């Protein structure tokens, strides 16, 4: 098995960033009732569409900022090959069978003045996903045919390039690179077929397209920008003769933005030249405007909070009384929130009791206090701690307006205190939306476990804020209990300890090969865990490092379906009762079950809510869900977890991956272990993959000085 890396293979289905979609073309049948070909659209807007509308507003805001700078933007381009190879490659990436290029692994941040924050208007009615006009699709087909590209790409090309897509593609064949899954060598072949002798590796259009494509690949790996030497080296590997000129052309056309970041080191001076002045060294970074401006917007919003005085809701005495009643680190959290608009809270699963104490205390003082979790599982778990469901939402539901307090007349969230749980899962775009949506005088608490995997989308918001030290940080002193808590706590500090587990809380199951790993996993879920632990299969979650390969999510889900819910898969590969993972938007996974299917689409039950996925979106957004990746599982916990570590997964393991996977278990953890000493080495020696971000640098002016 060639396990797909966490940065590209672990995103939810349907996400271009990190894990595009579906079960392969074999399950291409659309989910409709037998003989049903209804085309009626649901009148009720879905939460996913509402979220897309909120994101669209953010895009429009960024476009306005760009217009103010008078810098037109054109989003990239790409290259192609033979028709069959091109179509296969696109489908492979979209299905997750091949990861998007993990071209980058290391870099860091830059800075430039940030514009005034713009108050977002309340999201209006959600619009349906953009679908190209039929005439645009038909106009693109002959251009694709002329270049030897498959006709199946007509719809995605038309959707990406919009009206006049045929003319744009003919004038610049590397625009094909904007379609997810197309690779440079394939777009090159397409360009050669269209341009003939005019086509060459030094074509300025090719250099610009590859620059944008590489920045997009970096975003898939979590970077919000790249250092100039890293980017030019990657361009050189793609055969661009003059990488520096390619980057400069992209900057001139507005395809990317450049930033300068002053380095910390002081310039060296010769002895006796005490007064010699040298220029401070700088680092140049390049990023896509989408992420660069989102990160600046996030820094603006956080800076506004850091420098603001929270509304005096509740007397000082009331806050002190609540802090004293809570005691311990919960009391410290309440005390910090009393006097600061932005507070960070860190801790494991047990530490959730402390934000819960804060929310209860704030409500007792009359504040409109809300909590938002990464997904429905986290939302429901926190609601159980509060012993009430009111006032707890998901981040996506809060931002889209599908859940939560709604917005005031100025478009700000109608609340006084917001506690964002699972904060490591915030990327720069969702973080910017949260920060900009807060009204003046509101308080924001970001709470989470810093040891888990970072967000699927670009950025490392929580980690950067912790590193910036611009606001109070409260570390929970409440340990996770029992053998599982002891095991996961040790992993967090780089130690894989043997723990006493008299109640079979932790069980290691050695395996020799991929076939045995699949067999033992199915046996554990279907027989051993229910019999020995008393946890039924529907409450046991399998977690594995990637989607592809002999022990990836696809292989495990196929084996688990055959054992737990066999059926013909007549609804696009699914049957009623199938356990599923549904991705309504990039970076989000909802777990649930298939209820039925009809002409309207596939009917799911996710966290107790009915969801209908349109027929044409099933293949891209729904997977079987008995087995998930660790990124998909982040933010959720289950009574029992089976973590599968096949022998060839050793290279995909890291301390955050192991910490996240093992930490999803509440009562029991089975480890299907085939990596021998690689597990202990990963825990001890392999930290999180570096991400180049700018947030810490952007927040540097907010950091307290040594005098103050």
XYZ file of C-alpha atoms in Angstrom:
708
model
C 0.000 0.000 0.000
C 1.255 3.423 -0.773
C -0.449 5.398 1.921
C -1.402 8.904 0.881
C 0.146 11.670 2.950
C -1.928 13.422 5.573
C -1.683 16.809 3.875
C -3.264 15.652 0.661
C -4.989 12.397 1.352
C -6.745 13.243 4.567
C -9.146 15.933 3.594
C -12.808 15.274 3.271
C -14.359 14.011 0.073
C -14.997 16.724 -2.388
C -12.251 18.986 -1.134
C -9.691 20.210 -3.605
C -7.482 21.022 -0.651
C -6.300 17.856 0.851
C -8.675 15.245 -0.297
C -10.829 15.371 -3.291
C -13.644 13.104 -3.669
C -15.391 9.965 -4.385
C -15.303 6.250 -4.705
C -13.825 5.599 -8.146
C -15.715 5.584 -11.398
C -16.943 2.059 -10.762
C -19.625 3.512 -8.518
C -20.697 6.087 -11.044
C -24.385 5.216 -10.984
C -26.451 8.185 -9.832
C -28.623 7.697 -6.747
C -32.159 7.736 -8.002
C -35.074 5.536 -7.291
C -35.388 2.831 -9.898
C -36.645 4.450 -13.041
C -36.666 7.836 -11.348
C -35.160 10.716 -13.268
C -36.760 13.616 -11.434
C -35.150 16.978 -11.842
C -37.100 18.968 -9.281
C -34.845 20.990 -6.984
C -35.310 21.112 -3.240
C -36.860 24.419 -2.233
C -35.122 24.389 1.083
C -31.528 25.645 0.997
C -28.978 23.316 2.541
C -26.467 24.302 5.183
C -23.711 23.555 2.689
C -25.121 26.079 0.232
C -25.430 28.652 3.003
C -21.808 28.103 3.897
C -20.808 28.515 0.261
C -22.706 31.797 0.205
C -20.805 33.035 3.259
C -17.535 32.062 1.640
C -18.594 33.801 -1.556
C -19.105 37.022 0.406
C -15.546 36.696 1.691
C -14.310 36.265 -1.879
C -16.187 39.407 -2.921
C -14.635 41.344 -0.047
C -11.174 40.264 -1.159
C -12.015 41.288 -4.725
C -12.941 44.756 -3.471
C -9.603 45.051 -1.702
C -7.861 44.011 -4.876
C -9.720 46.638 -6.888
C -8.582 49.292 -4.409
C -5.000 48.278 -5.131
C -5.705 48.405 -8.882
C -4.129 44.995 -9.295
C -6.090 42.703 -11.602
C -6.003 39.032 -10.735
C -6.114 36.008 -12.928
C -6.102 32.652 -11.200
C -3.448 30.576 -12.804
C -3.238 28.074 -15.606
C -1.846 24.614 -16.364
C -0.595 22.003 -18.836
C -1.862 18.714 -20.378
C -1.130 15.419 -22.167
C -2.989 12.728 -24.116
C -6.745 12.547 -23.783
C -6.843 9.235 -21.984
C -3.975 10.019 -19.624
C -5.343 13.459 -18.827
C -8.816 12.224 -17.967
C -7.391 9.375 -15.885
C -5.131 11.740 -13.980
C -7.943 14.176 -13.232
C -10.162 11.385 -11.979
C -7.331 9.913 -9.934
C -6.716 13.177 -8.083
C -10.401 13.932 -7.636
C -10.973 10.450 -6.232
C -8.021 10.700 -3.889
C -6.268 7.742 -5.527
C -3.319 10.057 -6.175
C -2.361 12.879 -3.821
C -1.941 16.367 -5.153
C 1.723 17.204 -5.434
C 3.310 17.603 -2.017
C 5.930 19.855 -3.508
C 6.682 21.777 -0.362
C 7.398 20.972 3.252
C 9.148 23.696 5.084
C 9.014 27.611 4.875
C 7.790 30.588 7.087
C 6.165 34.235 7.114
C 6.157 37.999 5.761
C 4.334 41.244 6.406
C 2.805 44.299 4.853
C 0.374 46.923 6.134
C -3.121 45.534 6.554
C -6.156 47.485 5.377
C -8.953 48.483 7.705
C -11.194 45.534 8.526
C -14.395 45.444 6.540
C -17.604 44.554 8.337
C -19.163 41.649 6.513
C -22.798 41.925 5.726
C -25.072 39.222 6.996
C -25.079 36.374 4.471
C -28.099 36.578 2.250
C -29.975 33.683 0.692
C -27.610 30.977 -0.448
C -27.039 30.538 -4.116
C -26.689 27.198 -5.830
C -23.143 26.126 -6.722
C -21.912 27.770 -9.911
C -22.769 25.711 -12.982
C -21.545 26.753 -16.406
C -24.104 27.652 -19.045
C -24.711 24.806 -21.523
C -23.636 26.994 -24.442
C -20.305 27.735 -22.692
C -19.717 24.023 -22.141
C -20.484 23.271 -25.801
C -18.159 26.035 -26.979
C -15.281 24.544 -24.971
C -15.636 21.021 -26.397
C -14.063 21.679 -29.827
C -11.101 23.482 -28.222
C -10.492 20.498 -25.966
C -10.802 18.123 -28.900
C -8.318 20.168 -30.926
C -5.820 19.913 -28.076
C -6.408 16.200 -27.545
C -8.099 16.619 -24.169
C -11.139 14.530 -23.180
C -14.578 16.026 -23.721
C -15.427 15.188 -20.097
C -13.342 18.194 -19.067
C -15.675 20.624 -20.850
C -17.960 21.209 -17.865
C -15.188 21.784 -15.278
C -13.245 24.034 -17.677
C -16.351 26.094 -18.404
C -17.160 26.354 -14.700
C -13.635 27.515 -13.830
C -13.070 29.930 -16.733
C -16.644 31.185 -17.077
C -18.165 32.973 -20.052
C -15.811 33.073 -23.006
C -13.940 30.028 -21.681
C -13.265 28.768 -25.207
C -11.515 31.992 -26.251
C -9.525 32.165 -23.030
C -8.417 28.560 -23.364
C -7.400 28.996 -26.982
C -5.456 32.179 -26.199
C -3.760 30.584 -23.180
C -3.903 26.758 -23.214
C -2.200 26.599 -19.813
C -5.450 27.882 -18.326
C -6.306 24.176 -18.310
C -4.154 23.932 -15.179
C -6.941 25.643 -13.256
C -8.974 22.423 -13.432
C -8.392 20.266 -10.357
C -6.328 17.189 -11.144
C -4.639 18.428 -14.327
C -0.857 18.286 -14.050
C 1.840 20.403 -15.762
C 3.022 17.725 -18.183
C -0.565 17.164 -19.337
C -1.238 20.866 -19.820
C 2.049 21.127 -21.736
C 0.857 18.504 -24.176
C -2.455 20.298 -24.597
C -0.636 23.580 -25.277
C 1.675 21.938 -27.844
C -1.313 20.557 -29.721
C -2.976 23.991 -29.854
C 0.021 26.253 -30.370
C 2.378 24.076 -32.379
C 5.743 25.727 -32.983
C 4.773 28.718 -30.831
C 4.772 26.523 -27.743
C 7.950 26.397 -25.682
C 9.104 25.956 -22.074
C 10.031 29.640 -21.921
C 6.512 30.830 -22.778
C 5.583 33.571 -20.333
C 2.058 32.166 -20.023
C 3.483 28.822 -18.946
C 5.688 30.425 -16.287
C 2.759 32.340 -14.815
C 0.511 29.290 -14.865
C 3.086 27.109 -13.140
C 3.742 29.773 -10.510
C 0.066 29.854 -9.597
C -0.226 26.069 -9.759
C 2.717 25.601 -7.403
C 1.246 28.105 -4.949
C -2.033 26.199 -5.099
C -0.203 22.935 -4.396
C 1.503 24.633 -1.459
C -1.902 25.692 -0.145
C -3.035 22.070 -0.299
C -0.066 21.267 1.942
C -1.124 23.994 4.405
C 1.126 26.924 3.433
C -0.324 30.410 3.032
C 2.837 31.673 1.267
C 6.217 30.385 0.087
C 9.703 31.772 0.433
C 10.985 33.024 -2.908
C 13.901 30.529 -3.106
C 11.537 27.633 -2.444
C 9.179 28.772 -5.194
C 11.891 29.437 -7.789
C 13.519 26.064 -7.060
C 10.159 24.345 -7.637
C 9.716 26.258 -10.913
C 13.166 25.158 -12.043
C 12.209 21.536 -11.353
C 9.220 22.070 -13.665
C 11.547 23.120 -16.486
C 10.951 26.882 -16.347
C 14.160 28.428 -17.814
C 13.963 31.707 -15.871
C 12.058 31.105 -12.585
C 12.653 34.633 -11.291
C 11.110 36.144 -14.433
C 8.135 33.793 -14.129
C 7.470 34.937 -10.586
C 7.876 38.610 -11.534
C 5.430 38.150 -14.413
C 2.899 36.565 -12.041
C 3.284 39.455 -9.630
C 2.896 42.017 -12.428
C -0.295 40.338 -13.654
C -1.748 40.173 -10.151
C -1.758 36.364 -10.056
C 0.229 36.436 -6.813
C 1.433 38.865 -4.159
C 4.917 39.350 -2.689
C 5.781 40.268 0.887
C 8.952 41.217 2.741
C 9.562 40.033 6.257
C 12.419 41.458 8.327
C 14.523 38.730 9.880
C 15.231 38.755 13.590
C 19.006 38.596 13.348
C 20.810 41.885 13.799
C 23.301 42.706 11.018
C 26.875 41.795 11.847
C 29.315 44.668 12.345
C 33.104 44.743 12.428
C 34.807 45.454 15.733
C 35.489 49.132 15.994
C 32.619 49.982 13.641
C 30.035 50.352 16.350
C 28.132 52.983 14.437
C 28.124 51.150 11.121
C 24.627 50.838 9.734
C 23.630 47.923 7.579
C 20.315 47.082 6.073
C 18.274 44.654 8.096
C 18.061 41.299 6.248
C 14.649 40.459 4.858
C 12.912 37.381 3.600
C 10.722 37.593 0.488
C 7.591 35.467 0.331
C 5.034 34.951 -2.421
C 1.432 33.869 -1.961
C -1.947 33.698 -3.634
C -4.041 36.752 -2.888
C -6.921 34.641 -1.610
C -4.920 33.328 1.348
C -2.674 36.345 1.802
C -5.578 38.735 2.273
C -7.501 36.231 4.398
C -4.504 36.008 6.733
C -4.228 39.803 6.850
C -7.943 40.065 7.506
C -7.579 37.549 10.335
C -4.696 39.559 11.815
C -6.799 42.747 11.540
C -9.706 41.158 13.370
C -7.530 39.654 16.071
C -5.660 42.943 16.475
C -8.978 44.728 16.946
C -9.838 42.278 19.734
C -6.420 42.462 21.373
C -6.573 46.265 21.534
C -10.208 46.551 22.556
C -11.786 46.713 25.979
C -14.548 44.138 26.339
C -18.017 45.365 27.199
C -18.552 45.615 30.942
C -21.145 42.878 31.049
C -21.375 41.756 34.637
C -19.672 43.582 37.456
C -16.054 42.938 38.356
C -17.307 41.364 41.541
C -19.557 38.981 39.620
C -16.657 37.810 37.449
C -14.432 37.329 40.494
C -17.168 35.418 42.285
C -17.648 33.135 39.247
C -13.899 32.536 38.991
C -13.657 31.665 42.673
C -16.608 29.288 42.424
C -15.090 27.469 39.441
C -11.610 27.235 40.973
C -8.463 25.820 39.388
C -7.685 26.497 35.727
C -11.417 26.989 35.023
C -11.333 29.914 37.440
C -8.193 31.260 35.753
C -9.974 31.110 32.404
C -12.980 33.021 33.716
C -10.700 35.616 35.309
C -8.765 36.092 32.048
C -11.953 36.478 29.995
C -13.248 39.071 32.445
C -10.530 41.517 31.439
C -9.508 40.534 27.914
C -11.333 40.304 24.594
C -9.100 37.497 23.243
C -8.021 34.486 25.326
C -6.471 31.140 24.353
C -7.227 27.931 26.266
C -5.285 24.694 25.814
C -5.924 21.184 27.048
C -7.110 17.686 26.187
C -10.573 16.167 26.087
C -11.176 16.526 29.829
C -10.376 20.245 29.693
C -13.649 20.918 27.844
C -15.217 21.187 31.290
C -13.442 24.533 31.708
C -14.919 26.345 28.665
C -18.237 24.829 29.753
C -17.827 26.442 33.180
C -17.020 29.749 31.452
C -20.125 29.617 29.256
C -22.353 28.790 32.245
C -20.849 31.619 34.285
C -21.214 34.121 31.432
C -24.839 33.193 30.896
C -25.437 33.536 34.616
C -24.279 37.155 34.328
C -26.649 37.804 31.432
C -24.146 37.578 28.560
C -25.192 36.152 25.226
C -22.600 33.361 25.300
C -22.224 30.855 22.483
C -19.849 27.975 21.771
C -18.941 26.662 18.320
C -17.280 23.301 17.644
C -15.582 21.962 14.508
C -18.421 19.552 13.694
C -21.691 18.058 14.968
C -19.960 15.427 17.120
C -17.998 18.086 18.994
C -21.074 20.292 19.223
C -23.171 17.517 20.763
C -20.414 16.503 23.184
C -20.073 20.075 24.465
C -23.844 20.469 24.699
C -23.911 17.383 26.922
C -21.344 19.017 29.238
C -23.540 22.121 29.437
C -26.592 19.901 29.896
C -28.374 21.990 27.275
C -28.177 22.217 23.489
C -29.097 25.913 23.236
C -26.136 28.135 22.576
C -23.917 25.467 20.996
C -23.328 25.353 17.256
C -20.786 24.325 14.644
C -18.352 26.868 13.213
C -19.728 26.330 9.713
C -23.326 26.670 10.904
C -22.489 29.815 12.858
C -20.817 31.535 9.902
C -23.438 30.532 7.359
C -26.370 31.487 9.579
C -27.799 27.970 9.492
C -27.189 27.729 13.261
C -26.437 30.141 16.048
C -27.581 33.568 17.194
C -27.926 35.203 13.777
C -26.534 38.654 13.007
C -27.341 42.183 14.019
C -28.200 45.096 11.746
C -24.502 45.699 10.986
C -23.901 42.092 10.000
C -22.025 41.133 13.184
C -22.859 38.015 15.174
C -25.504 38.802 17.775
C -23.510 37.717 20.833
C -21.236 38.921 23.634
C -18.943 35.908 24.067
C -17.900 33.260 21.557
C -15.944 30.165 22.542
C -14.497 28.377 19.501
C -13.694 24.760 20.355
C -11.340 22.525 18.318
C -9.423 25.710 17.496
C -6.514 23.883 15.750
C -8.981 23.036 12.975
C -9.440 26.714 12.037
C -7.736 27.646 8.764
C -7.014 31.252 7.812
C -10.235 31.720 5.847
C -12.624 30.401 8.495
C -10.576 32.190 11.154
C -10.895 35.482 9.268
C -14.650 35.033 8.973
C -14.932 34.403 12.714
C -12.788 37.401 13.680
C -14.512 39.805 11.286
C -17.964 38.648 12.375
C -17.536 39.615 16.026
C -19.198 42.847 17.180
C -17.245 45.562 18.972
C -16.833 44.771 22.655
C -17.337 41.021 22.230
C -15.004 38.433 23.742
C -13.437 35.527 21.838
C -11.964 32.395 23.407
C -10.112 29.928 21.179
C -9.892 26.556 22.904
C -8.289 23.356 21.730
C -5.613 20.730 22.027
C -2.377 21.997 20.428
C -1.139 18.421 19.947
C -3.657 17.421 17.278
C -3.310 17.731 13.512
C -3.638 21.211 12.077
C -6.444 22.322 9.782
C -7.091 20.770 6.385
C -7.059 24.250 4.833
C -4.035 26.587 4.715
C -2.641 28.099 7.878
C -2.002 27.082 11.482
C -4.037 29.727 13.231
C -4.071 28.357 16.778
C -0.388 27.406 16.773
C 0.598 30.807 15.371
C -1.429 32.624 18.009
C 0.158 30.570 20.766
C 3.600 31.393 19.348
C 2.795 35.109 18.987
C 1.993 35.527 22.711
C -0.261 38.521 22.148
C -3.018 37.574 24.593
C -3.552 35.548 27.786
C -3.016 31.788 27.471
C -4.624 29.477 30.018
C -3.320 25.906 30.091
C -5.683 23.386 31.641
C -4.359 21.344 34.537
C -7.133 18.789 34.164
C -5.585 15.510 32.861
C -7.450 13.061 30.672
C -8.320 10.110 32.902
C -7.494 6.416 32.773
C -5.087 4.362 30.686
C -6.167 6.084 27.462
C -5.502 9.507 28.968
C -2.097 8.348 30.189
C -1.192 6.920 26.761
C -2.254 10.004 24.793
C -0.641 12.422 27.245
C 2.665 10.597 26.835
C 2.393 10.753 23.047
C 1.860 14.498 23.303
C 5.329 14.915 24.830
C 6.984 12.415 22.485
C 6.807 9.258 24.596
C 5.044 6.035 23.598
C 4.536 4.442 27.000
C 3.198 1.034 27.893
C 0.179 1.574 30.129
C -1.635 -0.745 32.462
C -5.055 -1.472 30.981
C -6.883 -3.897 33.269
C -10.189 -3.197 31.556
C -8.749 -3.741 28.062
C -8.834 0.000 27.436
C -5.831 -0.384 25.101
C -5.192 -3.502 23.006
C -2.338 -4.020 20.510
C -3.050 -6.381 17.605
C 0.143 -7.255 15.663
C -0.207 -8.001 11.929
C 2.259 -9.154 9.289
C 0.809 -7.826 6.042
C -1.976 -5.792 4.465
C -4.368 -8.713 4.069
C -4.088 -9.617 7.725
C -4.528 -5.959 8.721
C -7.849 -5.750 6.844
C -9.015 -9.116 8.231
C -8.191 -8.233 11.844
C -9.776 -4.787 11.531
C -13.069 -6.263 10.353
C -12.888 -8.906 13.069
C -12.327 -6.287 15.769
C -15.202 -4.043 14.651
C -17.708 -6.803 13.992
C -16.873 -9.318 16.757
C -14.121 -8.664 19.285
C -14.918 -5.133 20.445
C -18.693 -5.770 20.795
C -18.082 -9.021 22.667
C -15.207 -7.980 24.941
C -15.875 -4.266 25.427
C -19.616 -4.028 24.835
C -19.323 -1.340 22.141
C -21.438 -2.089 19.046
C -20.017 -1.693 15.518
C -21.956 1.531 14.927
C -20.086 3.164 17.841
C -16.636 1.992 16.717
C -14.594 4.166 14.358
C -11.725 2.876 12.210
C -8.913 5.378 11.517
C -6.141 4.794 8.973
C -3.441 7.085 7.486
C -4.733 7.430 3.912
C -7.477 6.752 1.399
C -5.618 4.673 -1.186
C -3.702 1.415 -1.056
C -4.371 -2.037 0.315
C -5.291 -0.789 3.808
C -6.595 2.694 3.027
C -10.113 3.878 3.749
C -11.410 2.520 0.445
C -10.192 -1.020 1.036
C -11.291 -1.043 4.672
C -14.704 0.428 3.895
C -15.294 -2.166 1.178
C -14.441 -4.991 3.594
C -16.504 -3.515 6.435
C -19.519 -2.957 4.178
C -19.368 -6.531 2.987
C -19.428 -7.733 6.591
C -21.718 -5.198 8.268
C -24.144 -4.061 5.561
C -23.793 -6.128 2.369
C -25.764 -4.958 -0.633
C -25.580 -4.214 -4.340
C -24.842 -0.504 -3.887
C -27.602 0.391 -6.309
C -27.715 4.051 -5.236
C -24.403 5.238 -6.631
C -22.565 2.521 -4.686
C -24.582 2.997 -1.499
C -27.366 1.075 0.242
C -29.705 2.067 3.071
C -27.900 1.569 6.366
C -24.440 2.267 4.967
C -22.236 4.334 7.226
C -20.996 7.398 5.326
C -18.659 10.395 5.462
C -20.240 13.401 3.753
C -18.233 16.496 2.781
C -20.576 19.449 2.177
C -17.637 21.845 1.743
C -13.838 21.706 1.626
C -12.298 20.759 4.952
C -15.487 19.440 6.541
C -16.657 15.883 7.138
C -20.022 14.888 8.565
C -20.516 11.261 9.541
C -23.891 9.591 9.250
C -25.926 6.891 7.541
C -27.764 6.389 4.273
C -31.530 6.432 4.732
C -32.779 6.046 1.171
C -32.497 7.541 -2.315
C -34.945 8.891 -4.863
C -35.084 11.279 -7.795
C -34.123 14.143 -5.477
C -30.849 12.520 -4.425
C -29.264 10.479 -1.655
C -31.001 10.907 1.710
C -28.658 10.851 4.703
C -28.987 11.186 8.440
C -26.020 13.157 9.844
C -25.909 13.924 13.574
C -29.673 13.520 13.759
C -30.325 15.906 10.874
C -31.759 14.967 7.497
C -29.505 15.793 4.556
C -30.260 15.356 0.865
C -27.270 15.185 -1.494
C -28.171 15.915 -5.115
C -27.503 13.057 -7.531
C -24.776 14.893 -9.392
C -22.873 15.633 -6.149
C -22.902 12.180 -4.578
C -19.782 10.897 -6.302
C -17.785 13.989 -5.317
C -18.966 14.418 -1.744
C -19.997 11.097 -0.187
C -17.790 8.175 0.857
C -18.380 5.145 2.985
C -17.482 6.035 6.544
C -16.719 2.975 8.641
C -13.070 3.983 8.126
C -11.848 7.600 8.168
C -8.512 9.360 8.014
C -7.268 11.180 11.110
C -8.012 14.584 9.565
C -11.584 13.513 8.901
C -11.909 12.209 12.454
C -10.455 15.331 14.116
C -13.015 17.031 16.320
C -14.934 13.805 16.946
C -14.699 11.099 19.602
C -16.171 7.613 19.681
C -16.632 4.990 22.426
C -14.182 2.709 20.592
C -11.510 3.353 17.955
C -9.532 0.903 15.831
C -6.349 2.618 14.618
C -4.861 0.761 11.646
C -1.102 1.107 11.056
C -0.123 -1.147 8.119
C 3.546 -1.784 7.425
C 3.884 0.610 4.510
C 2.229 3.470 6.454
C 5.426 4.164 8.402
C 6.334 7.180 6.260
C 2.925 8.785 6.844
C 3.119 8.652 10.633
C 3.940 11.637 12.821
C 3.404 12.535 16.449
C 0.331 14.718 15.670
C -1.174 11.927 13.551
C -0.764 9.312 16.279
C -1.929 11.761 18.956
C -5.029 12.631 16.941
C -5.940 9.051 15.974
C -5.405 7.531 19.424
C -7.089 10.478 21.130
C -10.397 9.887 19.341
C -11.131 6.916 21.658
C -13.238 7.443 24.779
C -13.380 3.928 26.280
C -11.344 1.565 24.122
C -8.495 1.712 21.594
C -7.358 -1.206 19.447
C -4.143 -0.663 17.476
C -3.738 -2.908 14.427
C 0.035 -2.693 14.470
C 2.235 -3.538 11.479
C 4.851 -0.786 11.550
C 7.145 -2.269 14.213
C 9.524 0.389 15.646
C 8.330 3.082 13.220
C 5.462 3.972 15.579
C 7.745 4.758 18.502
C 10.112 6.673 16.207
C 7.265 8.739 14.772
C 6.048 9.665 18.258
C 9.539 10.551 19.461
C 11.076 12.131 16.374
C 8.491 13.271 13.789
C 6.742 16.535 14.734
C 4.140 18.338 12.645
C 5.210 19.167 9.098
C 6.226 22.829 8.961
C 3.860 25.286 7.316
C 4.831 28.671 5.988
C 2.384 31.202 7.393
C 2.383 34.938 8.027
C 0.087 35.333 11.021
C 2.777 35.443 13.712
C 4.625 38.186 11.842
C 1.430 40.122 11.147
C 0.615 40.025 14.856
C 4.128 41.035 15.968
C 3.160 44.719 16.486
C 0.526 43.523 18.984
C 3.043 41.663 21.157
C 3.771 43.322 24.506
C 7.180 44.965 24.811
C 9.575 44.076 27.590
C 8.794 47.387 29.238
C 5.097 46.859 29.141
